[in-house]
Amino acid sequence: MAQFITYTTVAIFILNIFLAIALIFLERRDATSTWAWLLVLFFIPVLGFFIYLTFGRQLRKKQLFRWEDRNKIGIEQLVNYQIEAIEDGTFDFRLDDTAHYQDMVYLHLRNNHALLTQDNNMEIFNDGGKKFEALLDDLENAKDHIHIQYYIFRLDNLGQRILDILIRKAKSGVRVRVLFDDIGSRGLRKRHFRELTAAGGEVEAFFPAILPLINPRMNYRNHRKIAIIDGRVGYVGGFNVGDEYLGLNRRFGYWRDTHLRIEGSAVHPLQTRFILDWNQASASHDIEYHERYFPAIPRKGSVGMQIVSSGPDEQWEQIKDGYLKMIHLAKKYIYIQTPYFIPDASFLDALRIACLSGIDVRIMIPNKPDHMFVYWATYSHVGILLRAGAKVYIYENGFIHAKMIVVDDEVATVGTANIDVRSFKLNFEINAFIYDREKSHELAELFEQDMRLSTELTLEAYQNRTTNIRFKESVSRLLSPIL
């Protein structure tokens, strides 16, 4: 027996060495996450191996999202035109708000092929009831197609209301497609949509489990939440589908989030993103180009906007790059709302430098955790910025899940990307970057309203935290590169 234990120990030790070699020389991670995984492997020898298999494996760098028909809507040509026009100074910026941030527009064009659209009308929702009331109304009025994509889709009361409408619309001849993430919508299966598929609707799961109820791919999830109706109305933001997003979960209470309803040409990039994601998930029902998905849209407004997506299949972290550009351009203030604040060194340094430069940096985080380690890692990171002069607010009126940054009443972003490694590197995300004074000011006012429902975390209060909290922070901060 003793000999068996010795052989087993040696085998585990050797396995850990080979896995460590793979981490260092083959996967070519950044040094911070490499060290974090090495600690897990060597301090938790057996369990650490399985944790790595579940959470640590990198996505193979291959082109996941292919849609050969993109050239039919002229994406590449339009992107090249906008890049060249900005370079030679001939681009037609309809508003000074957008022209002021032309270097940021240029960044997203080159970094993500994110077209600038300047004819949008945008409605902001910070309440789940109002957001879903508008979405349900738009679904009821759909005439041609409905494309829905959510990280979490629950078939509770809200989910069933949406599904009932989708079934009716499919029976009436509307083309209905639903895409959900297999891990986010844990327990949801395509068989739960039998009535919808029988009516002609289509349903797909993103990166589904190979075995029933077992999905070892915990990373690389599709965290996007978008909806497109008739190619004319689009939604993007933080709300998933479920009763808790209406504030009906006792654990979280009121759910504070931010979501956008868009009419205008920005709906077309949302549509493209959905089609790319759908075609990746679908084995046999790819969407091919048709004018019905990209109808001519009369000018609805004057809001400038770029739809930017990012994911682990990309070389760079496009949404994070956009966040950093906003921070670097700030002259007066930076308002940030995020449920998870676990920035990498570049993001933390950018905010610290902004604070020390006299910029009014304010960060709002939840008062309760939905993930314990993430919560205490968040607490630890805001503590660093408190010392640099940032103001930190703990939202007390339920749970804040909004992913929003506003700078100087001039530029803002709303979407699905949190401020953490998971959103920056591991998940597939999407954000709207908004170049409009009126809408940026409206988002800033919402932030200031939420301040009245929050408690300010002062530097003195943070420094007087208990030993127990300090220990939780230390452990969580150590694990933060892989949370």
Short mmCIF file of C-alpha atoms in Angstrom, two decimals:
data_model
loop_
_atom_site.label_atom_id
_atom_site.label_comp_id
_atom_site.label_asym_id
_atom_site.label_seq_id
_atom_site.Cartn_x
_atom_site.Cartn_y
_atom_site.Cartn_z
CA MET A 1 0.00 0.00 0.00
CA ALA A 2 2.80 2.38 0.93
CA GLN A 3 4.56 1.57 -2.33
CA PHE A 4 1.35 2.32 -4.30
CA ILE A 5 1.01 5.69 -2.57
CA THR A 6 4.64 6.48 -3.37
CA TYR A 7 4.22 5.60 -7.06
CA THR A 8 1.01 7.62 -7.22
CA THR A 9 2.67 10.64 -5.63
CA VAL A 10 5.58 10.44 -8.05
CA ALA A 11 3.18 10.09 -11.02
CA ILE A 12 1.21 13.15 -9.93
CA PHE A 13 4.43 15.10 -9.43
CA ILE A 14 5.65 14.18 -12.92
CA LEU A 15 2.25 15.01 -14.44
CA ASN A 16 2.32 18.42 -12.77
CA ILE A 17 5.80 19.06 -14.18
CA PHE A 18 4.70 18.23 -17.73
CA LEU A 19 1.58 20.38 -17.34
CA ALA A 20 3.71 23.22 -15.99
CA ILE A 21 6.02 22.91 -19.00
CA ALA A 22 3.00 23.06 -21.30
CA LEU A 23 1.77 26.20 -19.53
CA ILE A 24 5.10 27.95 -19.78
CA PHE A 25 6.36 26.94 -23.21
CA LEU A 26 3.35 25.86 -25.28
CA GLU A 27 0.38 27.98 -24.28
CA ARG A 28 2.37 31.23 -23.99
CA ARG A 29 0.08 32.90 -21.47
CA ASP A 30 0.94 36.17 -19.82
CA ALA A 31 3.25 35.77 -16.84
CA THR A 32 0.62 36.68 -14.23
CA SER A 33 -1.89 33.99 -15.16
CA THR A 34 0.93 31.46 -15.68
CA TRP A 35 2.14 31.94 -12.11
CA ALA A 36 -1.44 31.73 -10.80
CA TRP A 37 -2.00 28.39 -12.54
CA LEU A 38 1.37 27.06 -11.39
CA LEU A 39 0.36 27.82 -7.80
CA VAL A 40 -2.91 25.95 -8.29
CA LEU A 41 -1.15 22.93 -9.83
CA PHE A 42 1.54 22.61 -7.19
CA PHE A 43 -0.46 23.47 -4.09
CA ILE A 44 -3.51 21.39 -5.08
CA PRO A 45 -1.83 18.54 -6.99
CA VAL A 46 -4.76 16.29 -7.93
CA LEU A 47 -7.72 18.63 -7.75
CA GLY A 48 -5.67 21.37 -9.38
CA PHE A 49 -5.22 19.23 -12.49
CA PHE A 50 -8.99 18.86 -12.92
CA ILE A 51 -9.53 22.55 -12.15
CA TYR A 52 -7.09 23.35 -14.93
CA LEU A 53 -8.83 21.01 -17.38
CA THR A 54 -12.14 22.75 -16.61
CA PHE A 55 -11.07 26.38 -16.36
CA GLY A 56 -7.52 26.67 -17.65
CA ARG A 57 -7.25 25.28 -21.15
CA GLN A 58 -6.80 27.90 -23.82
CA LEU A 59 -8.99 28.17 -26.86
CA ARG A 60 -7.29 26.99 -30.01
CA LYS A 61 -6.46 30.00 -32.16
CA LYS A 62 -8.60 29.37 -35.17
CA GLN A 63 -11.18 31.33 -37.08
CA LEU A 64 -14.36 30.45 -35.21
CA PHE A 65 -16.63 32.98 -36.86
CA ARG A 66 -16.82 32.76 -40.62
CA TRP A 67 -19.46 34.25 -42.85
CA GLU A 68 -18.40 34.44 -46.45
CA ASP A 69 -21.38 36.61 -47.40
CA ARG A 70 -20.10 39.59 -45.40
CA ASN A 71 -18.69 41.09 -48.57
CA LYS A 72 -22.25 41.35 -49.91
CA ILE A 73 -23.10 44.00 -47.33
CA GLY A 74 -19.84 45.79 -48.03
CA ILE A 75 -18.32 45.62 -44.55
CA GLU A 76 -14.70 45.49 -45.69
CA GLN A 77 -15.21 48.21 -48.28
CA LEU A 78 -16.97 50.51 -45.80
CA VAL A 79 -14.32 49.94 -43.14
CA ASN A 80 -11.53 50.71 -45.60
CA TYR A 81 -13.37 53.81 -46.81
CA GLN A 82 -13.82 55.13 -43.27
CA ILE A 83 -10.18 54.43 -42.37
CA GLU A 84 -8.88 56.18 -45.50
CA ALA A 85 -11.24 59.13 -45.07
CA ILE A 86 -10.09 59.68 -41.49
CA GLU A 87 -6.45 59.39 -42.56
CA ASP A 88 -6.77 61.99 -45.28
CA GLY A 89 -9.08 64.29 -43.32
CA THR A 90 -12.13 63.97 -45.56
CA PHE A 91 -14.41 61.93 -43.29
CA ASP A 92 -17.86 63.48 -42.87
CA PHE A 93 -18.36 63.73 -39.10
CA ARG A 94 -21.92 64.98 -38.77
CA LEU A 95 -21.46 66.12 -35.17
CA ASP A 96 -18.55 67.65 -33.28
CA ASP A 97 -19.19 65.10 -30.51
CA THR A 98 -17.98 62.35 -32.80
CA ALA A 99 -15.25 64.32 -34.55
CA HIS A 100 -13.68 65.10 -31.17
CA TYR A 101 -13.07 61.36 -30.69
CA GLN A 102 -11.93 60.52 -34.21
CA ASP A 103 -8.77 58.80 -32.91
CA MET A 104 -10.97 56.48 -30.86
CA VAL A 105 -13.21 55.86 -33.88
CA TYR A 106 -10.08 55.09 -35.89
CA LEU A 107 -8.88 52.66 -33.18
CA HIS A 108 -12.08 50.62 -33.35
CA LEU A 109 -12.09 50.63 -37.14
CA ARG A 110 -8.58 49.22 -37.33
CA ASN A 111 -8.79 47.02 -34.24
CA ASN A 112 -12.25 45.52 -34.76
CA HIS A 113 -13.65 46.61 -38.15
CA ALA A 114 -16.27 48.46 -36.11
CA LEU A 115 -18.12 50.76 -38.50
CA LEU A 116 -19.07 54.21 -37.29
CA THR A 117 -22.78 54.92 -37.74
CA GLN A 118 -24.16 58.42 -37.14
CA ASP A 119 -27.91 58.15 -37.69
CA ASN A 120 -29.07 56.31 -34.59
CA ASN A 121 -31.81 56.84 -32.07
CA MET A 122 -31.02 55.28 -28.70
CA GLU A 123 -33.18 54.61 -25.66
CA ILE A 124 -31.53 53.80 -22.34
CA PHE A 125 -33.06 51.34 -19.87
CA ASN A 126 -31.85 50.98 -16.29
CA ASP A 127 -34.84 48.95 -15.10
CA GLY A 128 -35.60 45.37 -16.16
CA GLY A 129 -39.35 45.82 -16.17
CA LYS A 130 -39.19 48.70 -18.65
CA LYS A 131 -36.56 47.03 -20.81
CA PHE A 132 -38.51 43.81 -21.20
CA GLU A 133 -41.79 45.65 -21.68
CA ALA A 134 -40.21 47.37 -24.68
CA LEU A 135 -38.67 44.13 -25.96
CA LEU A 136 -41.93 42.21 -25.65
CA ASP A 137 -43.71 44.97 -27.55
CA ASP A 138 -41.10 44.88 -30.33
CA LEU A 139 -41.37 41.10 -30.54
CA GLU A 140 -45.14 41.33 -30.87
CA ASN A 141 -44.71 43.80 -33.74
CA ALA A 142 -42.13 41.75 -35.64
CA LYS A 143 -43.02 41.26 -39.31
CA ASP A 144 -40.11 39.37 -40.86
CA HIS A 145 -37.56 37.92 -38.39
CA ILE A 146 -36.49 37.81 -34.76
CA HIS A 147 -32.92 37.06 -33.69
CA ILE A 148 -32.34 36.63 -29.95
CA GLN A 149 -29.06 35.83 -28.21
CA TYR A 150 -28.57 35.69 -24.43
CA TYR A 151 -25.91 34.31 -22.13
CA ILE A 152 -28.63 33.32 -19.66
CA PHE A 153 -32.10 32.39 -20.86
CA ARG A 154 -34.35 30.98 -18.14
CA LEU A 155 -37.72 29.43 -18.88
CA ASP A 156 -39.33 30.99 -15.81
CA ASN A 157 -42.24 33.44 -16.00
CA LEU A 158 -40.36 36.04 -18.06
CA GLY A 159 -38.67 33.48 -20.28
CA GLN A 160 -41.97 31.72 -20.91
CA ARG A 161 -43.66 35.02 -21.85
CA ILE A 162 -40.94 35.63 -24.42
CA LEU A 163 -41.13 32.05 -25.68
CA ASP A 164 -44.92 32.22 -26.05
CA ILE A 165 -44.57 35.28 -28.28
CA LEU A 166 -41.82 33.62 -30.31
CA ILE A 167 -44.02 30.57 -30.88
CA ARG A 168 -46.94 32.74 -32.04
CA LYS A 169 -44.72 34.75 -34.35
CA ALA A 170 -43.14 31.61 -35.81
CA LYS A 171 -46.59 30.18 -36.51
CA SER A 172 -47.49 33.41 -38.31
CA GLY A 173 -44.49 33.07 -40.63
CA VAL A 174 -41.88 35.23 -38.87
CA ARG A 175 -38.40 33.66 -38.99
CA VAL A 176 -37.38 33.11 -35.34
CA ARG A 177 -33.90 32.16 -34.14
CA VAL A 178 -32.77 31.80 -30.51
CA LEU A 179 -29.13 31.37 -29.44
CA PHE A 180 -28.17 30.72 -25.81
CA ASP A 181 -24.93 29.89 -24.03
CA ASP A 182 -24.76 26.31 -22.77
CA ILE A 183 -23.04 27.18 -19.47
CA GLY A 184 -24.82 30.46 -18.78
CA SER A 185 -28.19 28.83 -19.42
CA ARG A 186 -27.29 25.79 -17.38
CA GLY A 187 -30.01 23.13 -17.55
CA LEU A 188 -31.59 24.60 -20.66
CA ARG A 189 -31.65 22.29 -23.66
CA LYS A 190 -32.87 22.57 -27.21
CA ARG A 191 -35.62 20.07 -26.38
CA HIS A 192 -37.20 22.71 -24.13
CA PHE A 193 -37.99 24.65 -27.33
CA ARG A 194 -39.81 21.81 -29.09
CA GLU A 195 -43.00 23.81 -29.55
CA LEU A 196 -41.02 26.68 -31.07
CA THR A 197 -39.09 24.42 -33.45
CA ALA A 198 -42.31 22.62 -34.38
CA ALA A 199 -43.69 26.04 -35.36
CA GLY A 200 -40.69 26.66 -37.61
CA GLY A 201 -38.35 28.42 -35.19
CA GLU A 202 -34.69 27.49 -34.80
CA VAL A 203 -32.66 27.14 -31.59
CA GLU A 204 -28.93 26.65 -31.03
CA ALA A 205 -26.60 26.41 -28.02
CA PHE A 206 -23.15 27.99 -28.01
CA PHE A 207 -20.30 25.52 -27.26
CA PRO A 208 -22.74 22.82 -26.03
CA ALA A 209 -21.83 19.99 -23.69
CA ILE A 210 -20.44 16.85 -25.27
CA LEU A 211 -22.02 14.69 -22.56
CA PRO A 212 -25.42 15.37 -20.94
CA LEU A 213 -25.15 17.80 -18.01
CA ILE A 214 -21.33 17.85 -18.27
CA ASN A 215 -19.54 20.69 -20.02
CA PRO A 216 -15.80 20.86 -19.23
CA ARG A 217 -15.40 24.13 -21.14
CA MET A 218 -16.19 26.63 -18.39
CA ASN A 219 -14.20 29.36 -20.10
CA TYR A 220 -14.78 30.87 -23.54
CA ARG A 221 -18.47 31.45 -23.03
CA ASN A 222 -20.65 33.67 -25.19
CA HIS A 223 -21.55 36.42 -22.74
CA ARG A 224 -23.33 38.60 -25.31
CA LYS A 225 -26.93 39.76 -24.89
CA ILE A 226 -28.41 41.08 -28.09
CA ALA A 227 -31.73 41.03 -29.94
CA ILE A 228 -32.55 42.15 -33.48
CA ILE A 229 -36.10 42.56 -34.78
CA ASP A 230 -36.66 42.85 -38.55
CA GLY A 231 -33.15 44.25 -38.99
CA ARG A 232 -34.49 47.62 -37.81
CA VAL A 233 -34.49 47.48 -34.00
CA GLY A 234 -31.61 46.20 -31.88
CA TYR A 235 -30.94 45.64 -28.19
CA VAL A 236 -27.59 45.34 -26.40
CA GLY A 237 -26.61 45.57 -22.75
CA GLY A 238 -26.39 43.73 -19.45
CA PHE A 239 -29.84 42.21 -18.89
CA ASN A 240 -30.25 38.47 -19.39
CA VAL A 241 -33.62 36.71 -19.53
CA GLY A 242 -34.95 35.61 -16.15
CA ASP A 243 -37.19 36.70 -13.32
CA GLU A 244 -34.22 37.87 -11.23
CA TYR A 245 -33.62 40.60 -13.82
CA LEU A 246 -37.05 41.94 -12.90
CA GLY A 247 -35.96 42.12 -9.26
CA LEU A 248 -37.87 39.00 -8.23
CA ASN A 249 -34.96 37.11 -6.64
CA ARG A 250 -34.88 37.50 -2.85
CA ARG A 251 -31.12 36.99 -2.70
CA PHE A 252 -30.32 39.96 -4.95
CA GLY A 253 -33.43 42.10 -4.63
CA TYR A 254 -33.74 44.92 -7.14
CA TRP A 255 -31.60 44.29 -10.21
CA ARG A 256 -29.90 47.45 -11.49
CA ASP A 257 -28.57 47.08 -15.02
CA THR A 258 -28.18 49.10 -18.20
CA HIS A 259 -29.44 48.15 -21.66
CA LEU A 260 -29.90 50.02 -24.94
CA ARG A 261 -32.63 49.95 -27.55
CA ILE A 262 -31.25 51.14 -30.90
CA GLU A 263 -32.88 52.21 -34.14
CA GLY A 264 -30.59 53.19 -36.99
CA SER A 265 -27.67 51.82 -38.96
CA ALA A 266 -25.97 50.46 -35.82
CA VAL A 267 -28.54 47.64 -35.94
CA HIS A 268 -26.70 46.21 -38.96
CA PRO A 269 -23.43 45.54 -37.04
CA LEU A 270 -25.53 43.89 -34.32
CA GLN A 271 -27.14 41.74 -36.98
CA THR A 272 -23.75 40.79 -38.41
CA ARG A 273 -22.54 39.79 -34.95
CA PHE A 274 -25.58 37.60 -34.39
CA ILE A 275 -25.15 35.89 -37.76
CA LEU A 276 -21.48 35.18 -37.08
CA ASP A 277 -22.29 33.68 -33.67
CA TRP A 278 -25.25 31.74 -35.03
CA ASN A 279 -23.29 30.22 -37.90
CA GLN A 280 -20.57 29.12 -35.48
CA ALA A 281 -23.12 27.35 -33.28
CA SER A 282 -25.26 25.90 -36.05
CA ALA A 283 -24.21 22.63 -37.66
CA SER A 284 -26.63 22.70 -40.57
CA HIS A 285 -28.74 25.86 -40.54
CA ASP A 286 -26.30 28.64 -41.44
CA ILE A 287 -27.73 32.06 -42.21
CA GLU A 288 -26.91 33.21 -45.72
CA TYR A 289 -27.01 36.77 -46.92
CA HIS A 290 -30.42 38.19 -47.69
CA GLU A 291 -31.55 41.79 -47.96
CA ARG A 292 -34.30 41.06 -45.41
CA TYR A 293 -31.62 41.00 -42.68
CA PHE A 294 -30.10 44.33 -43.75
CA PRO A 295 -32.99 46.52 -44.88
CA ALA A 296 -32.53 50.16 -45.76
CA ILE A 297 -33.12 52.12 -42.57
CA PRO A 298 -34.34 55.73 -42.72
CA ARG A 299 -32.38 58.10 -40.54
CA LYS A 300 -33.73 57.79 -37.00
CA GLY A 301 -31.50 60.19 -35.10
CA SER A 302 -28.00 61.61 -34.83
CA VAL A 303 -26.29 59.47 -32.20
CA GLY A 304 -22.82 58.33 -33.29
CA MET A 305 -22.03 54.75 -32.37
CA GLN A 306 -19.67 51.84 -32.95
CA ILE A 307 -20.56 48.24 -32.07
CA VAL A 308 -17.38 46.56 -30.82
CA SER A 309 -17.01 42.87 -30.06
CA SER A 310 -14.14 40.92 -28.55
CA GLY A 311 -13.27 37.36 -27.65
CA PRO A 312 -10.51 34.83 -27.01
CA ASP A 313 -10.28 34.10 -30.73
CA GLU A 314 -8.85 37.58 -31.34
CA GLN A 315 -5.23 38.72 -31.15
CA TRP A 316 -6.04 41.85 -29.14
CA GLU A 317 -8.54 42.79 -26.43
CA GLN A 318 -10.68 45.21 -28.41
CA ILE A 319 -13.22 46.26 -25.78
CA LYS A 320 -10.55 46.69 -23.11
CA ASP A 321 -8.55 48.79 -25.58
CA GLY A 322 -11.62 50.99 -26.03
CA TYR A 323 -12.00 51.34 -22.26
CA LEU A 324 -8.36 52.35 -21.93
CA LYS A 325 -8.65 54.89 -24.74
CA MET A 326 -11.61 56.51 -22.98
CA ILE A 327 -9.63 56.73 -19.74
CA HIS A 328 -6.61 58.26 -21.47
CA LEU A 329 -8.78 60.89 -23.19
CA ALA A 330 -10.60 61.98 -20.00
CA LYS A 331 -10.17 65.61 -18.95
CA LYS A 332 -12.80 66.03 -16.22
CA TYR A 333 -14.31 62.80 -14.93
CA ILE A 334 -14.60 59.03 -15.37
CA TYR A 335 -17.69 57.21 -14.07
CA ILE A 336 -17.57 53.41 -13.96
CA GLN A 337 -20.29 50.94 -13.01
CA THR A 338 -19.35 47.27 -12.93
CA PRO A 339 -20.33 44.23 -10.87
CA TYR A 340 -16.78 42.86 -11.04
CA PHE A 341 -13.72 45.09 -10.83
CA ILE A 342 -10.65 42.89 -11.30
CA PRO A 343 -8.57 44.90 -13.78
CA ASP A 344 -5.21 43.90 -15.15
CA ALA A 345 -2.13 46.03 -14.48
CA SER A 346 -2.61 48.24 -17.57
CA PHE A 347 -6.19 49.14 -16.63
CA LEU A 348 -5.35 49.72 -12.96
CA ASP A 349 -2.38 51.91 -13.89
CA ALA A 350 -4.49 53.96 -16.32
CA LEU A 351 -7.06 54.74 -13.61
CA ARG A 352 -4.39 55.41 -11.00
CA ILE A 353 -2.66 57.88 -13.34
CA ALA A 354 -6.02 59.55 -14.07
CA CYS A 355 -6.66 59.95 -10.33
CA LEU A 356 -3.20 61.40 -9.72
CA SER A 357 -3.72 63.77 -12.67
CA GLY A 358 -6.76 65.33 -11.02
CA ILE A 359 -9.45 63.47 -12.96
CA ASP A 360 -12.59 62.77 -10.92
CA VAL A 361 -12.64 58.96 -10.97
CA ARG A 362 -15.73 57.31 -9.49
CA ILE A 363 -16.36 53.56 -9.37
CA MET A 364 -19.61 51.87 -8.35
CA ILE A 365 -19.71 48.21 -7.32
CA PRO A 366 -22.34 45.94 -5.67
CA ASN A 367 -22.87 45.62 -1.94
CA LYS A 368 -23.26 41.85 -2.16
CA PRO A 369 -21.42 39.08 -4.00
CA ASP A 370 -22.81 36.71 -6.56
CA HIS A 371 -19.34 35.13 -6.72
CA MET A 372 -17.45 35.27 -3.39
CA PHE A 373 -13.83 35.28 -4.61
CA VAL A 374 -14.70 37.80 -7.32
CA TYR A 375 -16.31 40.10 -4.78
CA TRP A 376 -13.31 40.21 -2.45
CA ALA A 377 -10.89 40.58 -5.37
CA THR A 378 -13.01 43.56 -6.45
CA TYR A 379 -12.82 45.01 -2.94
CA SER A 380 -9.06 44.64 -2.97
CA HIS A 381 -8.59 46.44 -6.29
CA VAL A 382 -10.78 49.41 -5.44
CA GLY A 383 -8.72 49.77 -2.27
CA ILE A 384 -5.65 50.49 -4.39
CA LEU A 385 -7.47 53.28 -6.24
CA LEU A 386 -8.83 54.79 -3.02
CA ARG A 387 -5.24 55.53 -2.06
CA ALA A 388 -4.78 57.35 -5.40
CA GLY A 389 -7.85 59.52 -4.81
CA ALA A 390 -10.67 57.64 -6.53
CA LYS A 391 -14.17 57.69 -5.07
CA VAL A 392 -15.79 54.29 -4.58
CA TYR A 393 -19.52 53.73 -4.08
CA ILE A 394 -21.19 50.56 -2.80
CA TYR A 395 -24.64 50.23 -4.38
CA GLU A 396 -27.19 49.43 -1.65
CA ASN A 397 -30.49 49.24 -3.54
CA GLY A 398 -30.15 45.62 -4.62
CA PHE A 399 -27.55 44.27 -7.04
CA ILE A 400 -25.81 46.40 -9.66
CA HIS A 401 -24.89 44.48 -12.81
CA ALA A 402 -24.42 47.41 -15.22
CA LYS A 403 -21.34 47.54 -17.43
CA MET A 404 -21.01 51.25 -18.15
CA ILE A 405 -18.30 53.88 -18.47
CA VAL A 406 -18.98 57.59 -19.06
CA VAL A 407 -16.29 60.21 -19.67
CA ASP A 408 -16.70 64.00 -19.54
CA ASP A 409 -20.37 64.03 -20.63
CA GLU A 410 -19.05 63.32 -24.14
CA VAL A 411 -18.43 59.62 -24.72
CA ALA A 412 -19.80 56.47 -23.11
CA THR A 413 -19.94 52.72 -23.48
CA VAL A 414 -22.62 50.22 -22.49
CA GLY A 415 -22.56 46.50 -23.13
CA THR A 416 -21.73 43.10 -21.75
CA ALA A 417 -18.02 43.39 -20.84
CA ASN A 418 -17.12 43.56 -17.17
CA ILE A 419 -13.82 44.95 -15.96
CA ASP A 420 -12.05 41.67 -15.37
CA VAL A 421 -9.80 39.16 -17.09
CA ARG A 422 -12.74 36.92 -17.93
CA SER A 423 -14.44 39.62 -20.02
CA PHE A 424 -11.20 40.99 -21.45
CA LYS A 425 -9.71 37.64 -22.51
CA LEU A 426 -11.91 34.60 -21.90
CA ASN A 427 -15.47 35.44 -22.91
CA PHE A 428 -17.10 36.64 -26.11
CA GLU A 429 -18.43 40.15 -25.42
CA ILE A 430 -20.07 43.09 -27.19
CA ASN A 431 -20.31 46.81 -26.33
CA ALA A 432 -21.74 49.93 -27.91
CA PHE A 433 -19.35 52.91 -27.86
CA ILE A 434 -21.45 56.06 -27.96
CA TYR A 435 -20.32 59.49 -29.20
CA ASP A 436 -23.08 61.83 -28.10
CA ARG A 437 -23.20 64.54 -25.43
CA GLU A 438 -26.91 64.20 -24.68
CA LYS A 439 -26.83 60.43 -24.20
CA SER A 440 -23.55 60.52 -22.30
CA HIS A 441 -25.00 63.13 -19.98
CA GLU A 442 -28.12 60.99 -19.50
CA LEU A 443 -25.96 58.00 -18.50
CA ALA A 444 -23.94 60.22 -16.13
CA GLU A 445 -27.17 61.41 -14.51
CA LEU A 446 -28.23 57.81 -13.96
CA PHE A 447 -24.88 57.18 -12.26
CA GLU A 448 -25.38 60.21 -10.02
CA GLN A 449 -28.89 59.03 -9.13
CA ASP A 450 -27.42 55.67 -8.14
CA MET A 451 -24.89 57.47 -5.94
CA ARG A 452 -27.80 58.57 -3.75
CA LEU A 453 -28.65 54.88 -3.31
CA SER A 454 -25.08 53.98 -2.42
CA THR A 455 -22.66 54.21 0.47
CA GLU A 456 -19.29 55.81 -0.20
CA LEU A 457 -16.37 53.60 0.77
CA THR A 458 -13.82 56.00 2.22
CA LEU A 459 -10.10 55.35 2.50
CA GLU A 460 -10.39 55.48 6.29
CA ALA A 461 -13.15 52.84 6.32
CA TYR A 462 -11.16 50.65 3.94
CA GLN A 463 -8.00 50.87 6.03
CA ASN A 464 -9.99 49.89 9.13
CA ARG A 465 -11.37 46.69 7.56
CA THR A 466 -11.18 43.55 9.68
CA THR A 467 -8.43 40.94 9.59
CA ASN A 468 -10.96 38.47 8.17
CA ILE A 469 -11.67 40.76 5.21
CA ARG A 470 -7.94 41.35 4.67
CA PHE A 471 -7.40 37.57 4.51
CA LYS A 472 -10.26 37.12 2.00
CA GLU A 473 -8.82 39.91 -0.12
CA SER A 474 -5.34 38.40 -0.08
CA VAL A 475 -6.51 34.97 -1.21
CA SER A 476 -8.88 36.39 -3.84
CA ARG A 477 -6.30 38.80 -5.19
CA LEU A 478 -3.84 35.94 -5.60
CA LEU A 479 -6.41 34.06 -7.67
CA SER A 480 -7.69 37.11 -9.55
CA PRO A 481 -5.76 36.44 -12.80
CA ILE A 482 -7.74 33.22 -13.28
CA LEU A 483 -11.13 34.19 -11.80
#
